[in-house]
Amino acid sequence: MSDRIEKSDAEWRSEMSPEQYRITRQKGTERAFTGAYWDNHARGTYLCACCGLPLFSSETKYESGSEWPSFWAPIAPDAVATVSDRSHFMQRTEALCPRCAAHLGHVFDDGPRPTGLRFCMNSASLRFEPAGDEEASK
Ligand code: FE
């Protein structure tokens, strides 16, 4: 795992849109259907919007019907960190970037096989890198 990235709130705030800052650094949630990626079907990799760490592959993205981009597994076993979240009178599992602690979304146990997990993410927490671009830049 790469070294952790720690920045002040002012630094993070200066590097992204207010909406992105609200979601990734203040644990916000984007409204259903408003995100850029819930209906994205292209092949590629989803990176952390804050630090660029690869988090998810398009290969584990699926239609959850929740209108947020949903994945049944991270790109690698330790690619996404999780922590218990008891806010809003709910017991949930929060998903975080393991490198910069960006809030990504929540993990639920109603996902498809083989994991049975649903990583319900905010588009604003992700940056999509299409597979074609990846190869072209080599
Ligand atoms: Fe990150």
mmCIF file of C-alpha atoms and ligand atoms in Angstrom:
data_model
loop_
_atom_site.group_PDB
_atom_site.id
_atom_site.type_symbol
_atom_site.label_atom_id
_atom_site.label_comp_id
_atom_site.label_asym_id
_atom_site.label_seq_id
_atom_site.Cartn_x
_atom_site.Cartn_y
_atom_site.Cartn_z
ATOM 1 C CA MET A 1 0.000 0.000 0.000
ATOM 2 C CA SER A 2 1.217 3.457 -0.853
ATOM 3 C CA ASP A 3 2.034 5.996 1.823
ATOM 4 C CA ARG A 4 -0.888 7.867 3.228
ATOM 5 C CA ILE A 5 -1.678 11.294 1.832
ATOM 6 C CA GLU A 6 -2.633 13.908 4.397
ATOM 7 C CA LYS A 7 -3.583 17.471 3.515
ATOM 8 C CA SER A 8 -5.294 20.275 5.363
ATOM 9 C CA ASP A 9 -8.952 21.015 4.702
ATOM 10 C CA ALA A 10 -7.893 24.230 2.956
ATOM 11 C CA GLU A 11 -5.618 22.299 0.621
ATOM 12 C CA TRP A 12 -8.284 19.765 -0.276
ATOM 13 C CA ARG A 13 -10.836 22.518 -0.721
ATOM 14 C CA SER A 14 -8.597 24.357 -3.180
ATOM 15 C CA GLU A 15 -8.145 21.256 -5.346
ATOM 16 C CA MET A 16 -11.745 20.348 -6.144
ATOM 17 C CA SER A 17 -15.257 21.578 -6.704
ATOM 18 C CA PRO A 18 -17.366 22.531 -3.664
ATOM 19 C CA GLU A 19 -19.594 19.508 -4.328
ATOM 20 C CA GLN A 20 -16.617 17.188 -4.482
ATOM 21 C CA TYR A 21 -15.179 18.669 -1.303
ATOM 22 C CA ARG A 22 -18.509 18.299 0.509
ATOM 23 C CA ILE A 23 -18.781 14.638 -0.430
ATOM 24 C CA THR A 24 -15.202 13.408 -0.164
ATOM 25 C CA ARG A 25 -13.954 15.393 2.815
ATOM 26 C CA GLN A 26 -17.194 16.017 4.734
ATOM 27 C CA LYS A 27 -18.898 12.662 4.123
ATOM 28 C CA GLY A 28 -21.683 14.057 1.987
ATOM 29 C CA THR A 29 -23.910 12.146 -0.401
ATOM 30 C CA GLU A 30 -24.844 13.173 -3.917
ATOM 31 C CA ARG A 31 -28.473 13.055 -4.924
ATOM 32 C CA ALA A 32 -29.642 10.012 -6.865
ATOM 33 C CA PHE A 33 -29.164 10.227 -10.653
ATOM 34 C CA THR A 34 -26.990 13.363 -10.392
ATOM 35 C CA GLY A 35 -23.601 11.683 -10.469
ATOM 36 C CA ALA A 36 -21.513 11.289 -13.598
ATOM 37 C CA TYR A 37 -20.954 7.547 -13.400
ATOM 38 C CA TRP A 38 -24.053 5.693 -12.259
ATOM 39 C CA ASP A 39 -24.943 4.989 -15.929
ATOM 40 C CA ASN A 40 -21.381 4.694 -17.250
ATOM 41 C CA HIS A 41 -20.825 1.374 -19.021
ATOM 42 C CA ALA A 42 -17.385 1.993 -20.479
ATOM 43 C CA ARG A 43 -14.429 -0.250 -19.709
ATOM 44 C CA GLY A 44 -11.817 1.231 -17.454
ATOM 45 C CA THR A 45 -10.697 1.999 -13.929
ATOM 46 C CA TYR A 46 -12.289 4.181 -11.278
ATOM 47 C CA LEU A 47 -9.698 6.179 -9.343
ATOM 48 C CA CYS A 48 -10.015 8.124 -6.106
ATOM 49 C CA ALA A 49 -11.061 11.655 -7.112
ATOM 50 C CA CYS A 50 -8.797 13.108 -4.429
ATOM 51 C CA CYS A 51 -5.522 11.203 -4.845
ATOM 52 C CA GLY A 52 -5.818 9.032 -7.971
ATOM 53 C CA LEU A 53 -5.534 5.662 -6.243
ATOM 54 C CA PRO A 54 -7.191 2.879 -8.334
ATOM 55 C CA LEU A 55 -10.299 1.725 -6.428
ATOM 56 C CA PHE A 56 -12.631 -0.152 -8.756
ATOM 57 C CA SER A 57 -12.603 -1.801 -12.180
ATOM 58 C CA SER A 58 -15.515 -1.500 -14.580
ATOM 59 C CA GLU A 59 -15.535 -5.310 -14.520
ATOM 60 C CA THR A 60 -17.173 -5.409 -11.083
ATOM 61 C CA LYS A 61 -19.593 -2.551 -11.765
ATOM 62 C CA TYR A 62 -23.222 -3.605 -11.991
ATOM 63 C CA GLU A 63 -26.756 -2.287 -12.167
ATOM 64 C CA SER A 64 -27.885 -2.070 -8.571
ATOM 65 C CA GLY A 65 -30.971 -0.026 -9.347
ATOM 66 C CA SER A 66 -29.828 2.541 -6.778
ATOM 67 C CA GLU A 67 -28.734 5.238 -9.258
ATOM 68 C CA TRP A 68 -25.326 5.503 -7.665
ATOM 69 C CA PRO A 69 -22.376 3.704 -9.237
ATOM 70 C CA SER A 70 -22.261 0.281 -7.610
ATOM 71 C CA PHE A 71 -19.595 -2.401 -7.566
ATOM 72 C CA TRP A 72 -19.543 -5.873 -6.044
ATOM 73 C CA ALA A 73 -15.817 -5.759 -5.241
ATOM 74 C CA PRO A 74 -12.900 -3.327 -5.133
ATOM 75 C CA ILE A 75 -10.117 -3.603 -7.705
ATOM 76 C CA ALA A 76 -7.939 -5.394 -5.111
ATOM 77 C CA PRO A 77 -8.741 -6.810 -1.667
ATOM 78 C CA ASP A 78 -7.232 -3.853 0.195
ATOM 79 C CA ALA A 79 -8.013 -1.167 -2.402
ATOM 80 C CA VAL A 80 -10.903 0.240 -0.350
ATOM 81 C CA ALA A 81 -10.937 0.758 3.419
ATOM 82 C CA THR A 82 -14.076 0.300 5.494
ATOM 83 C CA VAL A 83 -15.140 1.566 8.884
ATOM 84 C CA SER A 84 -18.300 1.295 10.958
ATOM 85 C CA ASP A 85 -20.573 4.331 10.535
ATOM 86 C CA ARG A 86 -23.327 4.933 13.102
ATOM 87 C CA SER A 87 -24.371 8.384 11.862
ATOM 88 C CA HIS A 88 -27.971 9.254 10.896
ATOM 89 C CA PHE A 89 -29.341 6.631 13.325
ATOM 90 C CA MET A 90 -28.184 3.827 11.057
ATOM 91 C CA GLN A 91 -25.598 1.124 11.340
ATOM 92 C CA ARG A 92 -23.708 1.235 8.090
ATOM 93 C CA THR A 93 -20.263 0.503 6.726
ATOM 94 C CA GLU A 94 -18.486 3.517 5.307
ATOM 95 C CA ALA A 95 -16.073 3.072 2.393
ATOM 96 C CA LEU A 96 -12.936 5.210 2.366
ATOM 97 C CA CYS A 97 -9.884 5.658 0.190
ATOM 98 C CA PRO A 98 -7.128 3.834 2.105
ATOM 99 C CA ARG A 99 -4.539 6.401 0.991
ATOM 100 C CA CYS A 100 -6.175 9.810 1.526
ATOM 101 C CA ALA A 101 -9.247 8.892 3.623
ATOM 102 C CA ALA A 102 -11.683 10.356 1.093
ATOM 103 C CA HIS A 103 -15.283 9.384 1.816
ATOM 104 C CA LEU A 104 -16.413 7.189 -1.083
ATOM 105 C CA GLY A 105 -19.814 5.893 -0.047
ATOM 106 C CA HIS A 106 -21.146 2.881 1.853
ATOM 107 C CA VAL A 107 -20.963 -0.896 1.601
ATOM 108 C CA PHE A 108 -24.121 -2.984 1.933
ATOM 109 C CA ASP A 109 -24.564 -6.744 2.054
ATOM 110 C CA ASP A 110 -27.278 -6.967 -0.597
ATOM 111 C CA GLY A 111 -24.951 -7.217 -3.594
ATOM 112 C CA PRO A 112 -24.687 -9.946 -6.227
ATOM 113 C CA ARG A 113 -22.486 -13.018 -6.179
ATOM 114 C CA PRO A 114 -19.710 -13.870 -5.702
ATOM 115 C CA THR A 115 -19.179 -11.400 -2.852
ATOM 116 C CA GLY A 116 -22.749 -10.478 -1.940
ATOM 117 C CA LEU A 117 -21.516 -6.929 -1.389
ATOM 118 C CA ARG A 118 -22.711 -3.654 -2.848
ATOM 119 C CA PHE A 119 -20.161 -0.852 -2.831
ATOM 120 C CA CYS A 120 -22.520 2.096 -3.294
ATOM 121 C CA MET A 121 -20.307 4.983 -4.336
ATOM 122 C CA ASN A 122 -20.642 8.687 -5.017
ATOM 123 C CA SER A 123 -19.570 9.616 -8.542
ATOM 124 C CA ALA A 124 -17.986 12.746 -7.108
ATOM 125 C CA SER A 125 -15.593 10.559 -5.130
ATOM 126 C CA LEU A 126 -14.392 8.822 -8.292
ATOM 127 C CA ARG A 127 -12.508 9.704 -11.443
ATOM 128 C CA PHE A 128 -13.014 7.341 -14.374
ATOM 129 C CA GLU A 129 -10.074 6.433 -16.557
ATOM 130 C CA PRO A 130 -11.246 4.717 -19.752
ATOM 131 C CA ALA A 131 -9.306 1.582 -20.693
ATOM 132 C CA GLY A 132 -8.491 2.991 -24.141
ATOM 133 C CA ASP A 133 -6.776 6.069 -22.701
ATOM 134 C CA GLU A 134 -4.693 3.894 -20.462
ATOM 135 C CA GLU A 135 -3.297 1.961 -23.401
ATOM 136 C CA ALA A 136 -2.826 5.035 -25.569
ATOM 137 C CA SER A 137 -0.683 6.729 -22.941
ATOM 138 C CA LYS A 138 1.798 3.845 -22.727
HETATM 139 FE FE FE B 1 -7.633 8.878 -2.209
#
